[in-house]
Short mmCIF file of C-alpha atoms in Angstrom, two decimals:
data_model
loop_
_atom_site.label_atom_id
_atom_site.label_comp_id
_atom_site.label_asym_id
_atom_site.label_seq_id
_atom_site.Cartn_x
_atom_site.Cartn_y
_atom_site.Cartn_z
CA UNK Y 1 -14.66 35.25 13.59
CA UNK Y 2 -14.32 31.53 13.34
CA UNK Y 3 -10.68 30.56 13.67
CA UNK Y 4 -11.02 27.52 11.45
CA UNK Y 5 -7.94 25.54 10.53
CA UNK Y 6 -4.67 27.39 10.26
CA UNK Y 7 -4.86 31.15 10.16
CA UNK Y 8 -3.09 33.21 7.52
CA UNK Y 9 -1.63 36.63 7.82
CA UNK Y 10 -3.21 39.28 5.63
CA UNK Y 11 -1.95 42.76 4.98
CA UNK Y 12 -4.99 44.90 4.38
CA UNK Y 13 -4.94 48.52 3.35
CA UNK Y 14 -8.16 50.48 3.31
CA UNK Y 15 -9.40 54.01 3.26
CA UNK Y 16 -12.44 56.13 3.40
CA UNK Y 17 -14.01 56.75 0.04
CA UNK Y 18 -12.83 60.03 -1.52
CA UNK Y 19 -15.35 62.82 -1.47
CA UNK Y 20 -15.59 66.46 -2.24
CA UNK Y 21 -14.49 67.28 1.28
CA UNK Y 22 -11.65 64.81 1.34
CA UNK Y 23 -10.03 64.30 -2.05
CA UNK Y 24 -7.29 61.91 -0.95
CA UNK Y 25 -8.20 60.14 2.25
CA UNK Y 26 -5.37 58.63 4.29
CA UNK Y 27 -4.62 54.94 3.88
CA UNK Y 28 -4.74 52.65 6.87
CA UNK Y 29 -2.90 49.39 6.96
CA UNK Y 30 -3.47 46.46 9.27
CA UNK Y 31 -2.10 42.96 9.60
CA UNK Y 32 -4.98 40.64 10.25
CA UNK Y 33 -4.82 36.95 11.14
CA UNK Y 34 -7.79 35.14 9.68
CA UNK Y 35 -8.61 31.79 8.03
CA UNK Y 36 -9.56 33.41 4.72
CA UNK Y 37 -9.76 36.68 2.87
CA UNK Y 38 -13.42 37.30 3.58
CA UNK Y 39 -13.00 37.04 7.33
CA UNK Y 40 -9.82 39.08 7.11
CA UNK Y 41 -11.61 41.97 5.44
CA UNK Y 42 -14.41 41.75 7.93
CA UNK Y 43 -11.99 41.95 10.83
CA UNK Y 44 -10.24 44.84 9.16
CA UNK Y 45 -13.42 46.91 9.13
CA UNK Y 46 -14.20 45.85 12.69
CA UNK Y 47 -10.92 47.24 13.91
CA UNK Y 48 -10.85 50.27 11.67
CA UNK Y 49 -14.30 51.33 12.82
CA UNK Y 50 -13.12 51.12 16.42
CA UNK Y 51 -10.03 53.18 15.75
CA UNK Y 52 -11.00 55.62 13.03
CA UNK Y 53 -14.25 57.12 11.93
CA UNK Y 54 -14.81 55.05 8.84
CA UNK Y 55 -17.34 52.37 8.08
CA UNK Y 56 -17.29 49.66 5.48
CA UNK Y 57 -20.15 51.25 3.62
CA UNK Y 58 -18.22 54.51 3.40
CA UNK Y 59 -14.86 52.98 2.71
CA UNK Y 60 -12.99 50.72 0.37
CA UNK Y 61 -10.25 48.17 0.65
CA UNK Y 62 -7.28 49.08 -1.45
CA UNK Y 63 -5.26 45.93 -0.94
CA UNK Y 64 -5.77 42.58 0.72
CA UNK Y 65 -2.78 40.34 0.34
CA UNK Y 66 -1.54 37.22 2.06
CA UNK Y 67 1.74 37.76 3.85
CA UNK Y 68 3.96 34.73 3.70
CA UNK Y 69 6.62 33.97 6.23
CA UNK Y 70 10.11 34.87 5.10
CA UNK Y 71 11.66 31.70 6.49
CA UNK Y 72 8.95 29.14 7.21
CA UNK Y 73 11.44 26.39 7.94
CA UNK Y 74 13.25 27.89 10.90
CA UNK Y 75 11.92 27.53 14.41
CA UNK Y 76 11.18 30.87 16.02
CA UNK Y 77 9.92 32.23 19.31
CA UNK Y 78 7.02 34.65 19.16
CA UNK Y 79 5.68 37.00 21.80
CA UNK Y 80 2.01 37.86 21.33
CA UNK Y 81 0.29 40.75 23.04
CA UNK Y 82 -3.42 40.32 23.01
CA UNK Y 83 -6.62 41.57 24.50
CA UNK Y 84 -9.60 39.38 25.24
CA UNK Y 85 -12.97 39.46 26.97
CA UNK Y 86 -13.46 37.09 29.81
CA UNK Y 87 -16.84 36.44 31.38
CA UNK Y 88 -16.45 39.34 33.78
CA UNK Y 89 -14.21 41.84 32.07
CA UNK Y 90 -11.62 42.49 29.44
CA UNK Y 91 -7.92 41.85 29.99
CA UNK Y 92 -4.57 42.27 28.35
CA UNK Y 93 -2.22 39.37 28.03
CA UNK Y 94 1.24 38.55 26.89
CA UNK Y 95 1.85 35.03 25.68
CA UNK Y 96 4.75 33.25 24.09
CA UNK Y 97 4.77 30.50 21.50
CA UNK Y 98 7.37 28.57 19.64
CA UNK Y 99 6.53 27.93 16.03
CA UNK Y 100 7.66 28.15 12.44
CA UNK Y 101 5.59 31.09 11.21
CA UNK Y 102 3.75 34.06 12.69
CA UNK Y 103 0.44 32.79 11.41
CA UNK Y 104 0.95 29.38 13.01
CA UNK Y 105 1.92 31.03 16.27
CA UNK Y 106 -1.27 33.10 16.24
CA UNK Y 107 -3.26 29.97 15.43
CA UNK Y 108 -1.65 28.30 18.41
CA UNK Y 109 -2.57 31.34 20.49
CA UNK Y 110 -6.23 31.17 19.56
CA UNK Y 111 -6.36 27.47 20.38
CA UNK Y 112 -4.52 28.04 23.63
CA UNK Y 113 -6.80 30.89 24.70
CA UNK Y 114 -9.83 28.77 23.96
CA UNK Y 115 -8.43 25.93 25.98
CA UNK Y 116 -7.07 27.78 28.98
CA UNK Y 117 -9.46 30.70 29.26
CA UNK Y 118 -12.47 29.55 27.27
CA UNK Y 119 -12.05 32.66 25.17
CA UNK Y 120 -13.86 32.60 21.85
CA UNK Y 121 -12.06 33.92 18.76
CA UNK Y 122 -14.45 36.81 18.35
CA UNK Y 123 -13.40 38.19 21.72
CA UNK Y 124 -9.68 37.93 21.08
CA UNK Y 125 -7.80 40.84 19.54
CA UNK Y 126 -4.19 40.35 18.60
CA UNK Y 127 -2.52 43.64 19.37
CA UNK Y 128 1.04 42.84 18.54
CA UNK Y 129 3.20 39.89 17.58
CA UNK Y 130 6.95 40.01 17.68
CA UNK Y 131 9.65 37.53 16.90
CA UNK Y 132 11.88 37.19 19.94
CA UNK Y 133 15.45 36.10 20.26
CA UNK Y 134 15.88 33.34 22.80
CA UNK Y 135 17.19 35.55 25.58
CA UNK Y 136 14.14 37.79 25.47
CA UNK Y 137 11.70 34.98 26.08
CA UNK Y 138 10.09 34.93 29.48
CA UNK Y 139 7.83 31.92 29.56
CA UNK Y 140 9.36 28.68 30.88
CA UNK Y 141 7.45 26.48 28.45
CA UNK Y 142 9.32 28.23 25.63
CA UNK Y 143 12.71 28.74 27.29
CA UNK Y 144 12.94 25.06 28.18
CA UNK Y 145 13.53 24.38 24.48
CA UNK Y 146 16.41 26.81 24.26
CA UNK Y 147 19.01 24.13 24.54
CA UNK Y 148 21.05 23.08 21.56
CA UNK Y 149 21.62 19.61 23.02
CA UNK Y 150 18.03 19.02 24.00
CA UNK Y 151 16.83 15.45 24.01
CA UNK Y 152 13.95 13.59 25.57
CA UNK Y 153 12.41 10.17 25.18
CA UNK Y 154 9.06 9.37 23.70
CA UNK Y 155 7.31 8.21 26.80
CA UNK Y 156 4.50 5.69 26.64
CA UNK Y 157 3.26 6.63 23.23
CA UNK Y 158 -0.38 5.62 23.00
CA UNK Y 159 -0.89 3.87 19.72
CA UNK Y 160 -3.44 5.21 17.22
CA UNK Y 161 -4.34 1.78 15.99
CA UNK Y 162 -6.72 1.05 18.82
CA UNK Y 163 -8.96 -1.18 16.79
CA UNK Y 164 -6.42 -3.09 14.76
CA UNK Y 165 -6.90 -5.56 16.29
CA UNK Y 166 -9.66 -4.61 18.69
CA UNK Y 167 -9.20 -7.67 20.81
CA UNK Y 168 -5.78 -9.13 21.32
CA UNK Y 169 -3.82 -11.12 23.80
CA UNK Y 170 -0.65 -9.05 23.72
CA UNK Y 171 -0.17 -5.51 24.98
CA UNK Y 172 0.41 -2.82 22.39
CA UNK Y 173 3.92 -1.61 21.69
CA UNK Y 174 4.23 1.85 23.24
CA UNK Y 175 7.98 2.26 23.12
CA UNK Y 176 9.51 3.47 19.90
CA UNK W 1 14.50 -0.28 30.83
CA UNK W 2 16.04 3.17 30.45
CA UNK W 3 15.12 5.05 27.32
CA UNK W 4 17.90 4.74 24.77
CA UNK W 5 16.10 6.17 21.77
CA UNK W 6 15.59 9.85 22.38
CA UNK W 7 13.98 12.61 20.38
CA UNK W 8 17.03 14.72 19.59
CA UNK W 9 18.66 16.64 16.79
CA UNK W 10 20.02 14.18 14.28
CA UNK W 11 17.84 11.22 15.24
CA UNK W 12 16.71 9.24 12.24
CA UNK W 13 13.04 8.39 12.43
CA UNK W 14 10.54 6.40 10.46
CA UNK W 15 7.33 8.17 9.56
CA UNK W 16 4.41 5.99 10.61
CA UNK W 17 1.38 8.19 9.81
CA UNK W 18 0.49 10.97 7.48
CA UNK W 19 1.34 11.88 3.90
CA UNK W 20 4.98 10.85 4.30
CA UNK W 21 4.19 7.38 5.63
CA UNK W 22 6.85 4.78 5.23
CA UNK W 23 9.77 7.13 4.72
CA UNK W 24 12.82 7.77 6.80
CA UNK W 25 13.64 11.26 7.94
CA UNK W 26 15.96 13.07 10.26
CA UNK W 27 15.06 15.40 13.13
CA UNK W 28 16.74 18.74 12.46
CA UNK W 29 15.16 20.81 15.21
CA UNK W 30 12.68 20.52 18.01
CA UNK W 31 9.79 22.96 17.93
CA UNK W 32 8.03 22.02 21.12
CA UNK W 33 6.90 19.05 23.16
CA UNK W 34 4.83 17.63 20.36
CA UNK W 35 6.41 18.76 17.10
CA UNK W 36 9.76 18.51 15.42
CA UNK W 37 11.26 19.97 12.30
CA UNK W 38 12.14 17.07 10.09
CA UNK W 39 14.11 16.67 6.89
CA UNK W 40 14.93 13.80 4.56
CA UNK W 41 16.60 15.10 1.42
CA UNK W 42 17.78 11.66 0.34
CA UNK W 43 14.52 9.96 1.23
CA UNK W 44 12.11 12.36 -0.46
CA UNK W 45 10.83 13.94 2.74
CA UNK W 46 10.63 17.69 2.35
CA UNK W 47 11.67 19.84 5.25
CA UNK W 48 8.59 20.21 7.42
CA UNK W 49 7.13 20.08 10.90
CA UNK W 50 5.82 16.72 11.98
CA UNK W 51 4.10 15.60 15.10
CA UNK W 52 6.35 13.42 17.25
CA UNK W 53 3.51 10.94 17.59
CA UNK W 54 3.73 10.13 13.91
CA UNK W 55 7.37 9.09 14.20
CA UNK W 56 9.02 5.87 15.21
CA UNK W 57 12.56 6.52 16.42
CA UNK W 58 15.40 4.41 15.08
CA UNK W 59 18.72 3.75 16.70
CA UNK W 60 20.62 5.88 14.20
CA UNK W 61 21.78 9.38 14.98
CA UNK W 62 23.50 11.77 12.63
CA UNK W 63 25.68 14.41 14.12
CA UNK W 64 24.85 17.97 13.20
CA UNK W 65 23.86 21.22 14.80
CA UNK W 66 20.19 22.05 15.34
CA UNK W 67 18.55 23.66 12.34
CA UNK W 68 21.20 22.47 9.91
CA UNK W 69 20.52 23.04 6.25
CA UNK W 70 19.18 20.33 3.96
CA UNK W 71 22.52 20.25 2.19
CA UNK W 72 24.36 19.34 5.40
CA UNK W 73 21.80 16.72 6.30
CA UNK W 74 22.01 15.17 2.85
CA UNK W 75 25.78 15.00 2.97
CA UNK W 76 25.78 13.21 6.32
CA UNK W 77 22.89 10.94 5.37
CA UNK W 78 24.61 9.77 2.20
CA UNK W 79 27.95 9.31 3.89
CA UNK W 80 26.38 7.04 6.50
CA UNK W 81 24.35 5.25 3.87
CA UNK W 82 21.20 4.87 5.91
CA UNK W 83 18.57 2.75 4.34
CA UNK W 84 15.58 0.90 5.63
CA UNK W 85 16.43 -2.51 7.09
CA UNK W 86 14.37 -5.61 6.62
CA UNK W 87 11.74 -3.89 4.54
CA UNK W 88 12.41 -6.03 1.49
CA UNK W 89 10.81 -9.43 2.01
CA UNK W 90 13.46 -11.15 -0.06
CA UNK W 91 16.27 -9.51 1.81
CA UNK W 92 19.15 -11.93 1.71
CA UNK W 93 20.38 -11.30 5.21
CA UNK W 94 17.02 -11.91 6.74
CA UNK W 95 16.64 -15.06 4.72
CA UNK W 96 19.95 -16.36 5.94
CA UNK W 97 18.99 -15.57 9.52
CA UNK W 98 15.68 -17.35 9.24
CA UNK W 99 17.31 -20.41 7.72
CA UNK W 100 19.96 -20.53 10.41
CA UNK W 101 17.32 -20.30 13.07
CA UNK W 102 15.31 -23.08 11.47
CA UNK W 103 18.32 -25.37 11.25
CA UNK W 104 19.18 -24.72 14.88
CA UNK W 105 15.62 -25.40 16.03
CA UNK W 106 15.48 -28.56 13.98
CA UNK W 107 18.53 -29.95 15.75
CA UNK W 108 17.24 -28.97 19.16
CA UNK W 109 13.80 -30.42 18.56
CA UNK W 110 15.18 -33.64 17.14
CA UNK W 111 17.32 -34.22 20.21
CA UNK W 112 14.51 -33.29 22.56
CA UNK W 113 12.11 -35.70 20.93
CA UNK W 114 14.64 -38.45 20.94
CA UNK W 115 15.15 -38.10 24.66
CA UNK W 116 11.45 -37.85 25.24
CA UNK W 117 10.83 -41.11 23.41
CA UNK W 118 13.57 -42.84 25.34
CA UNK W 119 12.05 -41.84 28.61
CA UNK W 120 8.50 -42.37 27.50
CA UNK W 121 7.93 -45.32 29.75
CA UNK W 122 9.38 -43.65 32.79
CA UNK W 123 7.43 -40.54 31.99
CA UNK W 124 4.17 -42.46 31.82
CA UNK W 125 4.73 -43.92 35.25
CA UNK W 126 5.46 -40.57 36.79
CA UNK W 127 2.55 -38.70 35.27
CA UNK W 128 -0.57 -38.66 37.39
CA UNK W 129 -3.70 -39.38 35.49
CA UNK W 130 -5.99 -36.44 35.84
CA UNK W 131 -9.57 -36.93 34.81
CA UNK W 132 -11.98 -34.06 34.29
CA UNK W 133 -14.17 -33.66 37.35
CA UNK W 134 -17.77 -34.65 37.18
CA UNK W 135 -20.10 -31.69 37.33
CA UNK W 136 -22.09 -31.49 40.52
CA UNK W 137 -24.55 -28.72 41.23
CA UNK W 138 -23.53 -26.32 43.97
CA UNK W 139 -26.47 -27.13 46.19
CA UNK W 140 -25.58 -30.79 45.93
CA UNK W 141 -21.97 -30.07 46.74
CA UNK W 142 -23.02 -28.22 49.86
CA UNK W 143 -25.38 -31.02 50.78
CA UNK W 144 -22.59 -33.54 50.28
CA UNK W 145 -20.24 -31.52 52.39
CA UNK W 146 -22.51 -31.23 55.33
CA UNK W 147 -23.94 -34.63 54.82
CA UNK W 148 -27.36 -33.14 54.50
CA UNK W 149 -29.64 -35.28 52.49
CA UNK W 150 -33.06 -34.24 51.41
CA UNK W 151 -36.09 -36.33 52.23
CA UNK W 152 -35.73 -38.33 49.08
CA UNK W 153 -32.57 -38.82 47.03
CA UNK W 154 -34.57 -37.82 43.97
CA UNK W 155 -34.85 -34.32 45.36
CA UNK W 156 -31.10 -34.19 45.91
CA UNK W 157 -30.02 -32.40 42.76
CA UNK W 158 -31.95 -29.16 43.12
CA UNK W 159 -31.66 -26.19 40.89
#
């Protein structure tokens, strides 16, 4: 999978195709985080094949819907359990992120895993994501923001306008 | 200088980059080190997450709890009547200030020039006349220093 842009959460329900032997096959539902519907469906079959004996050619997708965040304008803490392949083995991980929606948190996770562990999106499997209340968070980079009176300065903000002007006699303004 | 403008809940900020450029907004919550949840109901900024780097902090702070609703923010914003300062080029206050400054400078300069003229003669005597130095090639300068002279003066200025 290519984790391009911001990921979206899809709720995908699929089943094996009905046959003479199995008139009403069971439905399987998964929540997949993918950039678009096509990749979501692909990931769905990837996981379903691993877990149940059903292939895309012998199955059908009953529903593939985008799941929107209930409250996208409140800041939340998310715990993500994931599994990824490193260069020498496969490992489980628990990571925490602070974000507005589940999908954004998972996006952050993919970026973070790529940065810190050089893990490519195709090797990452999100096992579980859970919204955590502040007291259940374990990671210091998340708990440090659990302060209602938090404040910090903007320190030495490098200006984006590097070339306007390119040459100048005065230093750029980095304090705002 | 200690930092007096801090990223905090209630801080009014000016959006410098992005789709909401040029508008004022208020920080309602802090997401993480780089992003804040921002709201500007009276300044047409919808509630959204913005990167801190795209904000310029102002000296104004509104007092409310983190994550306050847009309604609360709007009420406080309107009651404090925050508006952009000095953005209008024909702003009367700025005009008055500029005029006052000009008048002051005019008086100062007039007096200074008057005194300068009065002391012009004395000043001329005191000032040392400095002429630009004549360019001499480095080899010649070394030769001059050590009083080394080449066989013929014509060969003096080498290189």
